[in-house]
């Protein structure tokens, strides 16, 4: 794994030392001697992680970190403070400023490389979601939320895995002031709890009596439902080797006993904030994908989705020797509705038709707005007699009750014409089936409308 690491330090000897260590591990290293230069490099999106000295003239590391985390362009960049300060109060101050971790001078080479790799891996994942989210905004899907909106507002949901009563009671009591805490003393049960619960952070003691805490970390990372949940290790000062192994497995953060209460609160807050931020990015991407394949007016799938998904349904039906039916539906004389009562009334009719259509289909059926007043319904595992019965039921539900438009001020009689085609030939394609359904629809309209016509092929 390679990445662009920005080393920020006003002492050239310190910069050169870190640069040599990182270059030996094939990282690309950039340097800055002061805060403003560091901010400029980060804002230009030239780095993946920042190693930031605290004690610098002018703008110190705390202020640089605060500015990075307050800027939407740089909030996602991990920041590791590299400092001679080793008091818990200093770490809390840095964490409150938004730092992801601390390395104390002189820096241990293994700890440095492991921590950089761990945070870069996390950033690569976040970058993927950010890129997709930006793509969604570029094509017109707004996302007005800022990173500060996820600063652990409301209580976080934490699973604490520890079998030492004196330990978990103290931690739970402190955490409960700001979060909802679930304590689990059985590591095996903890895995099930994590998979079934909606936790935003899992805290795991490495001092479990009869179980390897790293095994639980590995299991959490291997399960789809818990892969994205942050993990924070609670470790002993002498257990450095296992801690580094945990970071390599994907652990997000750690606390070393004896635990400083303020540092614990700051680290949990940071992890929950990041979890909510990445969840938002992921949800926004999902929403963008849904909007891209959904008709905004009716809520049905759009033609783009039909063209991609119909091919899959046809292929599956052929491979499994199953039947498949396609309905092409057209609202009769719809242009007259728009011309006489206005486009708002026409929109009301389309929305109400979509509602009645959905109500009369199965969950496996696919309903799409093909364009204008034309709709397509694809019904897997449906023979001709059932397809005709469904089409007739939809036709009757449309014709049998007037459509209310203009806020219910007017009721309109609406009918539909339906063309039906079956997957009869194993050399059929989505295009040929749609074409035959369209020809059947044309026959229904030619024969007087408000009827169902099945393709004769």
PDB file of C-alpha atoms in Angstrom, residues 295 297-300 329-358 369 372-375 394 397-399 401-417:
ATOM      1  CA  UNK A 295     -39.067   8.124 -12.199  1.00  0.00           C
ATOM      2  CA  UNK A 297     -43.158  11.729 -10.717  1.00  0.00           C
ATOM      3  CA  UNK A 298     -44.539   8.222 -10.231  1.00  0.00           C
ATOM      4  CA  UNK A 299     -41.906   6.592  -8.041  1.00  0.00           C
ATOM      5  CA  UNK A 300     -41.715   3.650 -10.446  1.00  0.00           C
ATOM      6  CA  UNK A 329     -49.622  -0.107 -21.038  1.00  0.00           C
ATOM      7  CA  UNK A 330     -50.830   3.204 -22.455  1.00  0.00           C
ATOM      8  CA  UNK A 331     -53.266   5.694 -20.882  1.00  0.00           C
ATOM      9  CA  UNK A 332     -56.025   6.342 -23.420  1.00  0.00           C
ATOM     10  CA  UNK A 333     -56.441   9.902 -24.725  1.00  0.00           C
ATOM     11  CA  UNK A 334     -53.971  11.231 -22.170  1.00  0.00           C
ATOM     12  CA  UNK A 335     -53.062  14.231 -24.312  1.00  0.00           C
ATOM     13  CA  UNK A 336     -56.654  15.406 -24.001  1.00  0.00           C
ATOM     14  CA  UNK A 337     -56.344  15.395 -20.216  1.00  0.00           C
ATOM     15  CA  UNK A 338     -53.316  17.711 -20.362  1.00  0.00           C
ATOM     16  CA  UNK A 339     -54.895  19.946 -23.016  1.00  0.00           C
ATOM     17  CA  UNK A 340     -58.254  20.240 -21.241  1.00  0.00           C
ATOM     18  CA  UNK A 341     -57.404  20.246 -17.556  1.00  0.00           C
ATOM     19  CA  UNK A 342     -53.724  21.204 -17.500  1.00  0.00           C
ATOM     20  CA  UNK A 343     -50.472  19.397 -16.855  1.00  0.00           C
ATOM     21  CA  UNK A 344     -51.007  19.387 -13.093  1.00  0.00           C
ATOM     22  CA  UNK A 345     -54.105  17.283 -13.620  1.00  0.00           C
ATOM     23  CA  UNK A 346     -52.129  15.057 -15.983  1.00  0.00           C
ATOM     24  CA  UNK A 347     -49.474  14.559 -13.296  1.00  0.00           C
ATOM     25  CA  UNK A 348     -52.193  13.641 -10.783  1.00  0.00           C
ATOM     26  CA  UNK A 349     -53.489  11.004 -13.193  1.00  0.00           C
ATOM     27  CA  UNK A 350     -50.020   9.516 -13.731  1.00  0.00           C
ATOM     28  CA  UNK A 351     -49.319   9.337  -9.990  1.00  0.00           C
ATOM     29  CA  UNK A 352     -52.678   7.721  -9.240  1.00  0.00           C
ATOM     30  CA  UNK A 353     -52.261   5.226 -12.075  1.00  0.00           C
ATOM     31  CA  UNK A 354     -48.826   4.254 -10.719  1.00  0.00           C
ATOM     32  CA  UNK A 355     -50.369   3.726  -7.274  1.00  0.00           C
ATOM     33  CA  UNK A 356     -53.106   1.455  -8.644  1.00  0.00           C
ATOM     34  CA  UNK A 357     -50.577  -0.408 -10.775  1.00  0.00           C
ATOM     35  CA  UNK A 358     -48.291  -1.161  -7.823  1.00  0.00           C
ATOM     36  CA  UNK A 369     -42.546   4.265 -16.601  1.00  0.00           C
ATOM     37  CA  UNK A 372     -44.831   9.926 -21.191  1.00  0.00           C
ATOM     38  CA  UNK A 373     -48.035   7.981 -20.544  1.00  0.00           C
ATOM     39  CA  UNK A 374     -46.545   4.587 -21.471  1.00  0.00           C
ATOM     40  CA  UNK A 375     -45.674   1.999 -18.837  1.00  0.00           C
ATOM     41  CA  UNK A 394     -55.347  -3.638 -13.804  1.00  0.00           C
ATOM     42  CA  UNK A 397     -59.152  -1.119 -11.488  1.00  0.00           C
ATOM     43  CA  UNK A 398     -58.317   1.870 -13.681  1.00  0.00           C
ATOM     44  CA  UNK A 399     -61.670   2.105 -15.478  1.00  0.00           C
ATOM     45  CA  UNK A 401     -63.169   4.290 -10.345  1.00  0.00           C
ATOM     46  CA  UNK A 402     -62.673   7.946 -11.405  1.00  0.00           C
ATOM     47  CA  UNK A 403     -59.315   9.664 -10.888  1.00  0.00           C
ATOM     48  CA  UNK A 404     -59.387  12.686  -8.556  1.00  0.00           C
ATOM     49  CA  UNK A 405     -57.287  15.606  -9.828  1.00  0.00           C
ATOM     50  CA  UNK A 406     -56.619  19.235  -8.853  1.00  0.00           C
ATOM     51  CA  UNK A 407     -56.643  18.434  -5.156  1.00  0.00           C
ATOM     52  CA  UNK A 408     -59.806  16.370  -5.422  1.00  0.00           C
ATOM     53  CA  UNK A 409     -61.814  19.170  -7.031  1.00  0.00           C
ATOM     54  CA  UNK A 410     -62.450  17.194 -10.212  1.00  0.00           C
ATOM     55  CA  UNK A 411     -62.977  13.501 -11.055  1.00  0.00           C
ATOM     56  CA  UNK A 412     -61.921  12.111 -14.435  1.00  0.00           C
ATOM     57  CA  UNK A 413     -62.758   8.811 -16.092  1.00  0.00           C
ATOM     58  CA  UNK A 414     -59.553   7.154 -17.288  1.00  0.00           C
ATOM     59  CA  UNK A 415     -59.002   3.967 -19.290  1.00  0.00           C
ATOM     60  CA  UNK A 416     -55.941   2.083 -20.469  1.00  0.00           C
ATOM     61  CA  UNK A 417     -54.943  -0.116 -23.389  1.00  0.00           C
TER      62      UNK A 417
END
